[in-house]
PDB file of N, CA and C in Angstrom:
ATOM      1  N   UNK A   1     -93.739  69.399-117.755  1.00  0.00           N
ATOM      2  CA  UNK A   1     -93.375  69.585-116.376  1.00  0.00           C
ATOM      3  C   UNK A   1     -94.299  70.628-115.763  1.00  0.00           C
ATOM      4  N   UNK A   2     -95.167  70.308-114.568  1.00  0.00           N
ATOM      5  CA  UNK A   2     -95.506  71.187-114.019  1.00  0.00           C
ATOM      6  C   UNK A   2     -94.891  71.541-112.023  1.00  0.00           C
ATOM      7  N   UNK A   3     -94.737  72.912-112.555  1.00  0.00           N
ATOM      8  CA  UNK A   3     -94.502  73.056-111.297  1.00  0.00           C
ATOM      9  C   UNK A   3     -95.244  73.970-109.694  1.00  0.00           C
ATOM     10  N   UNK A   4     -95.149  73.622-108.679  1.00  0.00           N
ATOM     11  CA  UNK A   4     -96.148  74.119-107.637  1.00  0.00           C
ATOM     12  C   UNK A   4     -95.346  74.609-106.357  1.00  0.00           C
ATOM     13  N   UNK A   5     -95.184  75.825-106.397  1.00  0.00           N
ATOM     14  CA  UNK A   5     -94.736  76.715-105.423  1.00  0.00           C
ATOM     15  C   UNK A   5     -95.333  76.483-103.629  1.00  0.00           C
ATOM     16  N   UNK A   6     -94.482  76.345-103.247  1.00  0.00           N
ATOM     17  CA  UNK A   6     -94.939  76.249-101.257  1.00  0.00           C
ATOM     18  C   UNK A   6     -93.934  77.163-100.765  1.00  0.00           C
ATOM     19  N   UNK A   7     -94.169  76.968 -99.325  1.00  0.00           N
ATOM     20  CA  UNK A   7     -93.980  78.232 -98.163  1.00  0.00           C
ATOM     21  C   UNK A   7     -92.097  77.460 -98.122  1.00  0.00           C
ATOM     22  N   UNK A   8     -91.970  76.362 -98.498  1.00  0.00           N
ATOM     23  CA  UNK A   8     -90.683  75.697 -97.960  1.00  0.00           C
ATOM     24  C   UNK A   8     -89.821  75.278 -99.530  1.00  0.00           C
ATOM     25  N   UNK A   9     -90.156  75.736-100.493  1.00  0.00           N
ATOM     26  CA  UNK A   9     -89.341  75.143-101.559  1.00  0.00           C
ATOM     27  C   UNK A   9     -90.357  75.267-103.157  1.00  0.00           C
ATOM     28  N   UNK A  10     -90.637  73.660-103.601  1.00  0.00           N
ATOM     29  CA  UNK A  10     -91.279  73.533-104.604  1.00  0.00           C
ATOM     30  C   UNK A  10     -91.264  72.098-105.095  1.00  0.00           C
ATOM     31  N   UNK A  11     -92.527  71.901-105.551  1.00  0.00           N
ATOM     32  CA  UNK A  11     -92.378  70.779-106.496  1.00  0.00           C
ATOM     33  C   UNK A  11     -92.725  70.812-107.654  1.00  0.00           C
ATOM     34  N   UNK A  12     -91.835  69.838-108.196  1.00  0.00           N
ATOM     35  CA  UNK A  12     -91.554  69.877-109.789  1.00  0.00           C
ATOM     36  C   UNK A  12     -92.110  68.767-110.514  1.00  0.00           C
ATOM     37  N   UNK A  13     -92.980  68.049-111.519  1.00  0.00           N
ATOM     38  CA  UNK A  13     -93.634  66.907-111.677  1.00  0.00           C
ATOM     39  C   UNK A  13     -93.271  66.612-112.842  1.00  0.00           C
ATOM     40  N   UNK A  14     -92.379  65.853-113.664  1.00  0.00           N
ATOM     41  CA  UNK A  14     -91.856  65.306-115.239  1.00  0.00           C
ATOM     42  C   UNK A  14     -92.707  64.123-115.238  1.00  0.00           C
ATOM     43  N   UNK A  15     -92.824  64.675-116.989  1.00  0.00           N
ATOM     44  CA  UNK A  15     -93.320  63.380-117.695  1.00  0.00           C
ATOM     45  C   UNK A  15     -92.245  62.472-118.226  1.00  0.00           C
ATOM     46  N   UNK A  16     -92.374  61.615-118.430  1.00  0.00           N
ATOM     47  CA  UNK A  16     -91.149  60.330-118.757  1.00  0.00           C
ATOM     48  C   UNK A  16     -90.659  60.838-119.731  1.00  0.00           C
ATOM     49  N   UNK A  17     -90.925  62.101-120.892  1.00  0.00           N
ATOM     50  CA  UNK A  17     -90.262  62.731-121.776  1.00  0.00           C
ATOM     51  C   UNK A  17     -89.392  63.742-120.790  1.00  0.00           C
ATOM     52  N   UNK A  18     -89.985  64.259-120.106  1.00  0.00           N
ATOM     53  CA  UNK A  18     -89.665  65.352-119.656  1.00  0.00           C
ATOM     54  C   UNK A  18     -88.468  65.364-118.701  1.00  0.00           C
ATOM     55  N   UNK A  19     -88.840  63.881-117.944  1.00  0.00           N
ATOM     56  CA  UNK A  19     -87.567  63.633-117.058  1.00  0.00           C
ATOM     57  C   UNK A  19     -86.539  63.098-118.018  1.00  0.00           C
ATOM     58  N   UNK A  20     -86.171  62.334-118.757  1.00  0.00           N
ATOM     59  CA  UNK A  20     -85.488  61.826-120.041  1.00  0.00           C
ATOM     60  C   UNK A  20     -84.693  63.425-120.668  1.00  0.00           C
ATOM     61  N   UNK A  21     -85.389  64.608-121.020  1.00  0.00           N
ATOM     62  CA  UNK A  21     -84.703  65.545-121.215  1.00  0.00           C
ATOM     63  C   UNK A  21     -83.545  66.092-120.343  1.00  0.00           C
ATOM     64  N   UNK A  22     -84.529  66.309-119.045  1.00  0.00           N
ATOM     65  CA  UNK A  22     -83.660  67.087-117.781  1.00  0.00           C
ATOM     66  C   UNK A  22     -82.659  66.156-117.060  1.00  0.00           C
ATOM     67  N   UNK A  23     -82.656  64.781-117.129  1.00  0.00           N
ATOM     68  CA  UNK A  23     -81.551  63.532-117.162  1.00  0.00           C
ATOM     69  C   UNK A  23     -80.265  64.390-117.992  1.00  0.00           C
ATOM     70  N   UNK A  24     -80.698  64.823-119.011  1.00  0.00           N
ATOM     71  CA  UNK A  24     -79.739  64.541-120.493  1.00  0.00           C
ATOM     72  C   UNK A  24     -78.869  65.807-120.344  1.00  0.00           C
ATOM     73  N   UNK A  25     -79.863  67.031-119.811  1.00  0.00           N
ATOM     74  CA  UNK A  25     -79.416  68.349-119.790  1.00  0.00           C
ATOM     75  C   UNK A  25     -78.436  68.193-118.257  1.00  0.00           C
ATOM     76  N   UNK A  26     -78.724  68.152-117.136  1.00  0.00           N
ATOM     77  CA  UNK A  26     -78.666  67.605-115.659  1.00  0.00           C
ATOM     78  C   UNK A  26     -76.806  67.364-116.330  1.00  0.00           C
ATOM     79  N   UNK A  27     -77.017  66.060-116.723  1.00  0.00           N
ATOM     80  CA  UNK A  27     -75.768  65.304-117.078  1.00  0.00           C
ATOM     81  C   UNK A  27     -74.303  66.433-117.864  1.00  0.00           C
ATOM     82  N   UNK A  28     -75.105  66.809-119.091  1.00  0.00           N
ATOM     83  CA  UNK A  28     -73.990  67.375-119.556  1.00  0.00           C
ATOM     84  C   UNK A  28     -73.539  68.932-118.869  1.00  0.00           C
ATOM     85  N   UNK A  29     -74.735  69.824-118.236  1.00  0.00           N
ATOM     86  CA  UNK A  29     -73.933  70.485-116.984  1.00  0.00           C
ATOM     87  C   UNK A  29     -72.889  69.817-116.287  1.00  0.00           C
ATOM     88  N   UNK A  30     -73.355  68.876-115.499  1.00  0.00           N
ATOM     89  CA  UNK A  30     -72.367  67.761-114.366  1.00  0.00           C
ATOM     90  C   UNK A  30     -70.889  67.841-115.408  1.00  0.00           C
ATOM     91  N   UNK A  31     -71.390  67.189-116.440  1.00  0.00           N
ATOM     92  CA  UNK A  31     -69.877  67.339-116.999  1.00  0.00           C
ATOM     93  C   UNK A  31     -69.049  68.611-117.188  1.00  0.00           C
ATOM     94  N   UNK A  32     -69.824  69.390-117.647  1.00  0.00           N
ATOM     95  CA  UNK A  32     -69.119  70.617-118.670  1.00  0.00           C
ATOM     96  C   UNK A  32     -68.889  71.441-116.995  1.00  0.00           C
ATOM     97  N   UNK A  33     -69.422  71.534-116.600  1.00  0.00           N
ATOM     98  CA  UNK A  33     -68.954  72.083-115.155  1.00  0.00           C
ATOM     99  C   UNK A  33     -67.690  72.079-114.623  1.00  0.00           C
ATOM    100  N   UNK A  34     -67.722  70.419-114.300  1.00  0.00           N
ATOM    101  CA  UNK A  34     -66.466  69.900-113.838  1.00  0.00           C
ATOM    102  C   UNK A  34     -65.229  69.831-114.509  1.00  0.00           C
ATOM    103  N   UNK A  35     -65.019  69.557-116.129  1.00  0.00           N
ATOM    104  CA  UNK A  35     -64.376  69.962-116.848  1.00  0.00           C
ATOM    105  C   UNK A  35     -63.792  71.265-116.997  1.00  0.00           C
ATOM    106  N   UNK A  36     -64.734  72.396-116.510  1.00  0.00           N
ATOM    107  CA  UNK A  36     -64.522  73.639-116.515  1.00  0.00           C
ATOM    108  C   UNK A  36     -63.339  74.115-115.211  1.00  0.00           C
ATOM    109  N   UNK A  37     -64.208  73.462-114.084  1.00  0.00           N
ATOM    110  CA  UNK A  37     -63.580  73.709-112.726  1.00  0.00           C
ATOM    111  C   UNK A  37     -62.296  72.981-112.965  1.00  0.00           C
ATOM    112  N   UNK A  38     -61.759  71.803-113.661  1.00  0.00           N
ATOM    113  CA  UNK A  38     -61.024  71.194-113.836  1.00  0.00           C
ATOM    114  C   UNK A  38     -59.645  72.125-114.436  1.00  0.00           C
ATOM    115  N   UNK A  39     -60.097  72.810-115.478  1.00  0.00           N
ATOM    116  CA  UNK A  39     -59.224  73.562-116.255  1.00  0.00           C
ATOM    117  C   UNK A  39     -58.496  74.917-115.812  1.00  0.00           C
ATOM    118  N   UNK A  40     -59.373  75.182-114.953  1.00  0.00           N
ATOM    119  CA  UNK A  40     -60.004  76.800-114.466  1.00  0.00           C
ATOM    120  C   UNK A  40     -58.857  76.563-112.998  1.00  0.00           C
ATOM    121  N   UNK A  41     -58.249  75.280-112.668  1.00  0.00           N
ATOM    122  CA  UNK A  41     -57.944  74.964-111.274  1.00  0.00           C
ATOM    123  C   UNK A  41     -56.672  75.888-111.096  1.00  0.00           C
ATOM    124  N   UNK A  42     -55.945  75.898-112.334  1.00  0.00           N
ATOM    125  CA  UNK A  42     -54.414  76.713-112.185  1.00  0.00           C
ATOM    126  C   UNK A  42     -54.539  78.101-112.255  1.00  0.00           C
ATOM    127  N   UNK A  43     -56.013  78.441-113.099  1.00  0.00           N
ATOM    128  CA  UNK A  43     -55.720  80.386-113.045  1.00  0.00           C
ATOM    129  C   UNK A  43     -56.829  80.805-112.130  1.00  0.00           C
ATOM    130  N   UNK A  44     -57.485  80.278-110.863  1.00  0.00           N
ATOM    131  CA  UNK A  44     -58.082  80.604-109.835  1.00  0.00           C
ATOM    132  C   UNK A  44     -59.143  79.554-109.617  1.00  0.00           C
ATOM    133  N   UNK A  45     -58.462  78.782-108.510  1.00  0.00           N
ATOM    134  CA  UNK A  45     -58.910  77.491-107.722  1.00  0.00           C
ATOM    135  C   UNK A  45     -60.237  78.045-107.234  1.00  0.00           C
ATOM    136  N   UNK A  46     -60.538  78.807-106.158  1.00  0.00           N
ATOM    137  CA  UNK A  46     -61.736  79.100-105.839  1.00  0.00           C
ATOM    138  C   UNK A  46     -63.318  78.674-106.690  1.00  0.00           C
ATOM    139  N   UNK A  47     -62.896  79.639-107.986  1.00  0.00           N
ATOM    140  CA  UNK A  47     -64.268  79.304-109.163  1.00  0.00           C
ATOM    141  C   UNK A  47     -63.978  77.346-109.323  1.00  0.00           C
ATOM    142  N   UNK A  48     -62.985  76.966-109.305  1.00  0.00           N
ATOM    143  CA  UNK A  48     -63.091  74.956-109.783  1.00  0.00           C
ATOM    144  C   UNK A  48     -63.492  74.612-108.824  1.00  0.00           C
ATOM    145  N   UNK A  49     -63.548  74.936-107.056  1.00  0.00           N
ATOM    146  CA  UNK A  49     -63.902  73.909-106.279  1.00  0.00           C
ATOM    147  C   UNK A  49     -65.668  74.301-106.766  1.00  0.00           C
ATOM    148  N   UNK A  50     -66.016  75.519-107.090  1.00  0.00           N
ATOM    149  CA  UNK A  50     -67.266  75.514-106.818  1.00  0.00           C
ATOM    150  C   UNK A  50     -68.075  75.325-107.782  1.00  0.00           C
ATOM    151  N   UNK A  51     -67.126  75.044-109.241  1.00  0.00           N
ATOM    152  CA  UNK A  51     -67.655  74.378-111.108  1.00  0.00           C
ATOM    153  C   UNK A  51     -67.633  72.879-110.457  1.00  0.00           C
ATOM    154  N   UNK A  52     -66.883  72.051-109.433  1.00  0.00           N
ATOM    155  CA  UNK A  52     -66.841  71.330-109.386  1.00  0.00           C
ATOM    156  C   UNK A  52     -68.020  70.419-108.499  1.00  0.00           C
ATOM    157  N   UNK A  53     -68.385  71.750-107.189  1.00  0.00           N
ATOM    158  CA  UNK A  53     -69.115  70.878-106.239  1.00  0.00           C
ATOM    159  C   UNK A  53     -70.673  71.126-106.940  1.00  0.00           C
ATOM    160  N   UNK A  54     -71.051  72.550-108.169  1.00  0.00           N
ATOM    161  CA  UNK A  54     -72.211  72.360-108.817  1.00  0.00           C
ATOM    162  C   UNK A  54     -72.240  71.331-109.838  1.00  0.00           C
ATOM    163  N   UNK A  55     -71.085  71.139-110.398  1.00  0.00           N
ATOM    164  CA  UNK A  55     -71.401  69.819-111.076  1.00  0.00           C
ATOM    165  C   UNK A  55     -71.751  68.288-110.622  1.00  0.00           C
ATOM    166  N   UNK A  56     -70.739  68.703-109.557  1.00  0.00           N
ATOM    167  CA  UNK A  56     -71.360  66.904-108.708  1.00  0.00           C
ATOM    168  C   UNK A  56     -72.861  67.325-108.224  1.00  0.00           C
ATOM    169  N   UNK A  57     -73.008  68.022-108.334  1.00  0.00           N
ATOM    170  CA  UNK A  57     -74.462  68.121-107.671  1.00  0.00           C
ATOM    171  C   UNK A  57     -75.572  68.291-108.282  1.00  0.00           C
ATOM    172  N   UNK A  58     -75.663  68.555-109.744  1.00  0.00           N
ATOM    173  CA  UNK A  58     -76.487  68.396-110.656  1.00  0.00           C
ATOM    174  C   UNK A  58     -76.286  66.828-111.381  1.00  0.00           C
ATOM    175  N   UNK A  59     -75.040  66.283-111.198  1.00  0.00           N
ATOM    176  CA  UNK A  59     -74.737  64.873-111.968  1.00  0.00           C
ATOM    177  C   UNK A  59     -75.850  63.970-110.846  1.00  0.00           C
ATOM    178  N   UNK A  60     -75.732  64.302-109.590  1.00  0.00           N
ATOM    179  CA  UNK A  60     -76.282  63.439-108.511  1.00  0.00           C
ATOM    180  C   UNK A  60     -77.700  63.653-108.701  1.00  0.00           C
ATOM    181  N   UNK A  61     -78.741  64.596-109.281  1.00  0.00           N
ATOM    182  CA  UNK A  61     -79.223  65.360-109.371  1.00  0.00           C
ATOM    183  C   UNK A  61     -80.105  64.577-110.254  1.00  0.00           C
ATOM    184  N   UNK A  62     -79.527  64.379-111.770  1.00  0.00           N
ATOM    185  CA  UNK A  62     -79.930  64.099-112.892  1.00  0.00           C
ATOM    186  C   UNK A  62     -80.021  61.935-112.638  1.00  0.00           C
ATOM    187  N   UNK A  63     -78.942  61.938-111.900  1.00  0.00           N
ATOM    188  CA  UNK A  63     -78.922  60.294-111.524  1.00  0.00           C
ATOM    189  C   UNK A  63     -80.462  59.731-110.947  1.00  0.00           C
ATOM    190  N   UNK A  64     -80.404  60.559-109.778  1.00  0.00           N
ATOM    191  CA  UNK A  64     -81.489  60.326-109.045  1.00  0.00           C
ATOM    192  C   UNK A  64     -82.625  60.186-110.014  1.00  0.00           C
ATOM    193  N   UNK A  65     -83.152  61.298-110.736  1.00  0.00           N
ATOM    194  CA  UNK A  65     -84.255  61.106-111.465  1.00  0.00           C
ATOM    195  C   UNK A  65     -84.135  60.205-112.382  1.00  0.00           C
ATOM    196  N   UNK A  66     -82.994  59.569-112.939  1.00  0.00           N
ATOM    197  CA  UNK A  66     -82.901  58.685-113.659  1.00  0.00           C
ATOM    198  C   UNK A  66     -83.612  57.503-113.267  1.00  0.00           C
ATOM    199  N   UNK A  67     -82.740  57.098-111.894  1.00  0.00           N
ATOM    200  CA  UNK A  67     -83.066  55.748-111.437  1.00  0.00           C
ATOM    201  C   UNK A  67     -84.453  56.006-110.985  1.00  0.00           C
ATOM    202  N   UNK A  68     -85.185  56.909-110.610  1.00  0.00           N
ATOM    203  CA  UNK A  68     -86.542  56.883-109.978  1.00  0.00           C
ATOM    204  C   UNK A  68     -87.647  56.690-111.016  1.00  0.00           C
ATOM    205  N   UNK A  69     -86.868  56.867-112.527  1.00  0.00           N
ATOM    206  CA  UNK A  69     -87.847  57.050-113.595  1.00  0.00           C
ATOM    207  C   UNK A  69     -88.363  55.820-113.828  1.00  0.00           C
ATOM    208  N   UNK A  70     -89.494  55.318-113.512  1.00  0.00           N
ATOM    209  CA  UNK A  70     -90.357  54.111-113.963  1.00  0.00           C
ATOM    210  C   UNK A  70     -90.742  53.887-115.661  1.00  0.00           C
ATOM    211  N   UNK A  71     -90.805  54.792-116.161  1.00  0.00           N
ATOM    212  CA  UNK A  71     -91.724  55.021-117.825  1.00  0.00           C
ATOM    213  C   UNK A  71     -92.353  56.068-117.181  1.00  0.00           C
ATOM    214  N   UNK A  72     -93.124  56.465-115.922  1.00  0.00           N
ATOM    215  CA  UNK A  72     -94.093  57.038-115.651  1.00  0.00           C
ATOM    216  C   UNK A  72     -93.459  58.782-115.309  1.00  0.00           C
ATOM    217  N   UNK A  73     -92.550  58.993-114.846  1.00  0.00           N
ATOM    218  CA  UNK A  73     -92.107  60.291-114.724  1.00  0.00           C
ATOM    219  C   UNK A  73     -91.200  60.280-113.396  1.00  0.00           C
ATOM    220  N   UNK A  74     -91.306  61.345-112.833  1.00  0.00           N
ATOM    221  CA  UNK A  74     -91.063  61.982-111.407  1.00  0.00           C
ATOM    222  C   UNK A  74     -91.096  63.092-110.692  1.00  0.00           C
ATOM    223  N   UNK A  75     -91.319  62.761-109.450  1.00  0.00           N
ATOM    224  CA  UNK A  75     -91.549  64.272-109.192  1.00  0.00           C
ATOM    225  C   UNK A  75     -90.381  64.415-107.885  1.00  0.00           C
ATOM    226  N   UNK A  76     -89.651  66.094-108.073  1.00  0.00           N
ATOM    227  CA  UNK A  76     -88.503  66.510-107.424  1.00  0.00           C
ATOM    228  C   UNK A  76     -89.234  67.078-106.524  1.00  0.00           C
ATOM    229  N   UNK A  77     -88.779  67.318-105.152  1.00  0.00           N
ATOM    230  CA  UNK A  77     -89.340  68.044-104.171  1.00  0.00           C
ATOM    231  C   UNK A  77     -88.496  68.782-103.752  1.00  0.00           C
ATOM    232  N   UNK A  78     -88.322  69.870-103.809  1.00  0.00           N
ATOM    233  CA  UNK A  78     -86.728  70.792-103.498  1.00  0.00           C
ATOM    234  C   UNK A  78     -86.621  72.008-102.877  1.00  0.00           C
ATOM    235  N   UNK A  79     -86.271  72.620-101.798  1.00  0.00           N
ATOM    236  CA  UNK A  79     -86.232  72.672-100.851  1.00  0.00           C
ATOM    237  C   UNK A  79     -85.557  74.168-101.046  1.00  0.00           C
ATOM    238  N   UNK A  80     -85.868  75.842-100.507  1.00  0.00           N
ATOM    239  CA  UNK A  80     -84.809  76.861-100.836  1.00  0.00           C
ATOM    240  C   UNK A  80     -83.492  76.529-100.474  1.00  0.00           C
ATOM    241  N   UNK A  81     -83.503  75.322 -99.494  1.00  0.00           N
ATOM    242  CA  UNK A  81     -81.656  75.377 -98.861  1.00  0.00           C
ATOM    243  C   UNK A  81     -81.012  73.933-100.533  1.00  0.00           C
ATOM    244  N   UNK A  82     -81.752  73.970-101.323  1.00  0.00           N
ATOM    245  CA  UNK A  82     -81.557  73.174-102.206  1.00  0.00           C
ATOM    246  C   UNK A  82     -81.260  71.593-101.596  1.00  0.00           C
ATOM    247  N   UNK A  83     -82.094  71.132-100.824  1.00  0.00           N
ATOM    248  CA  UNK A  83     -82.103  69.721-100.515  1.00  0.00           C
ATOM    249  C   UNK A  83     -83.177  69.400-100.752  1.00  0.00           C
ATOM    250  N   UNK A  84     -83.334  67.900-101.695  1.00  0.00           N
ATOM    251  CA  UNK A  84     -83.985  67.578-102.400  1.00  0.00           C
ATOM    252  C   UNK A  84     -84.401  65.757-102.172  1.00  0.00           C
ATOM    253  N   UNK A  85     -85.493  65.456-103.108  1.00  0.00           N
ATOM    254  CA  UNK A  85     -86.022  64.154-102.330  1.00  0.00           C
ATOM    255  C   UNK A  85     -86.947  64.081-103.964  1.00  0.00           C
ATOM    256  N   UNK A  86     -86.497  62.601-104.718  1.00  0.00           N
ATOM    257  CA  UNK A  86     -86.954  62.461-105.913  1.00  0.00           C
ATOM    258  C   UNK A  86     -88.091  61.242-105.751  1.00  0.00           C
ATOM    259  N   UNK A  87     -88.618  60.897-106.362  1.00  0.00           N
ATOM    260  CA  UNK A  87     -89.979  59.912-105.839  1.00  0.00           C
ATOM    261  C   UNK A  87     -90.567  59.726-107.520  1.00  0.00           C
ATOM    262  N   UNK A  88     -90.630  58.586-107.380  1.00  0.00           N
ATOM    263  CA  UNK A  88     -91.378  57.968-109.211  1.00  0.00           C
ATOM    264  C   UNK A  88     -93.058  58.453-109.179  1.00  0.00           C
ATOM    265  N   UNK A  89     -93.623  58.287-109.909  1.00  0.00           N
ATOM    266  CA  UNK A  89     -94.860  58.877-109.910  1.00  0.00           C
ATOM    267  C   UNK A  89     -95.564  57.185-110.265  1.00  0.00           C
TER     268      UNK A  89
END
């Protein structure tokens, strides 16, 4: 993975190994997150809505690069307000 710093965010460039890892990692955050926020809901709701809305948001995260993955890689374009735009290479 290489990555390249700008005035508005960054881009990030995976190799078809590389995106295949961060898929795998991406995913089991999404889960273990939400599971967390899930558990966490009865002894202070606050921390689950927000285990919950980082997990949907790394699951959506890890999807995207999934489906964009050709064999060839991808590259993330991501943004400081964390909005993001995935593209196959």
């Amino acid at each position: 993975m290489t990555h390249h710093q700008t005035w508005y965010g960054g881009n990030s460039i995976y190799t078809n190994a590389a995106t295949i890892r961060a898929v795998n990692a991406f995913t089991t955050i999404a889960w273990t997150t939400t599971i967390g926020g899930g558990l966490a809901n009865s002894w202070f709701p606050p921390f689950a809505a927000g285990a919950v809305v980082s997990g949907g948001y790394m699951g959506l995260l890890g999807h995207r690069m999934d489906v964009n993955n050709n064999g060839n890689g991808v590259e993330v374009r991501m943004t400081y307000a964390l909005v993001y735009n995935v593209v196959s290479r």
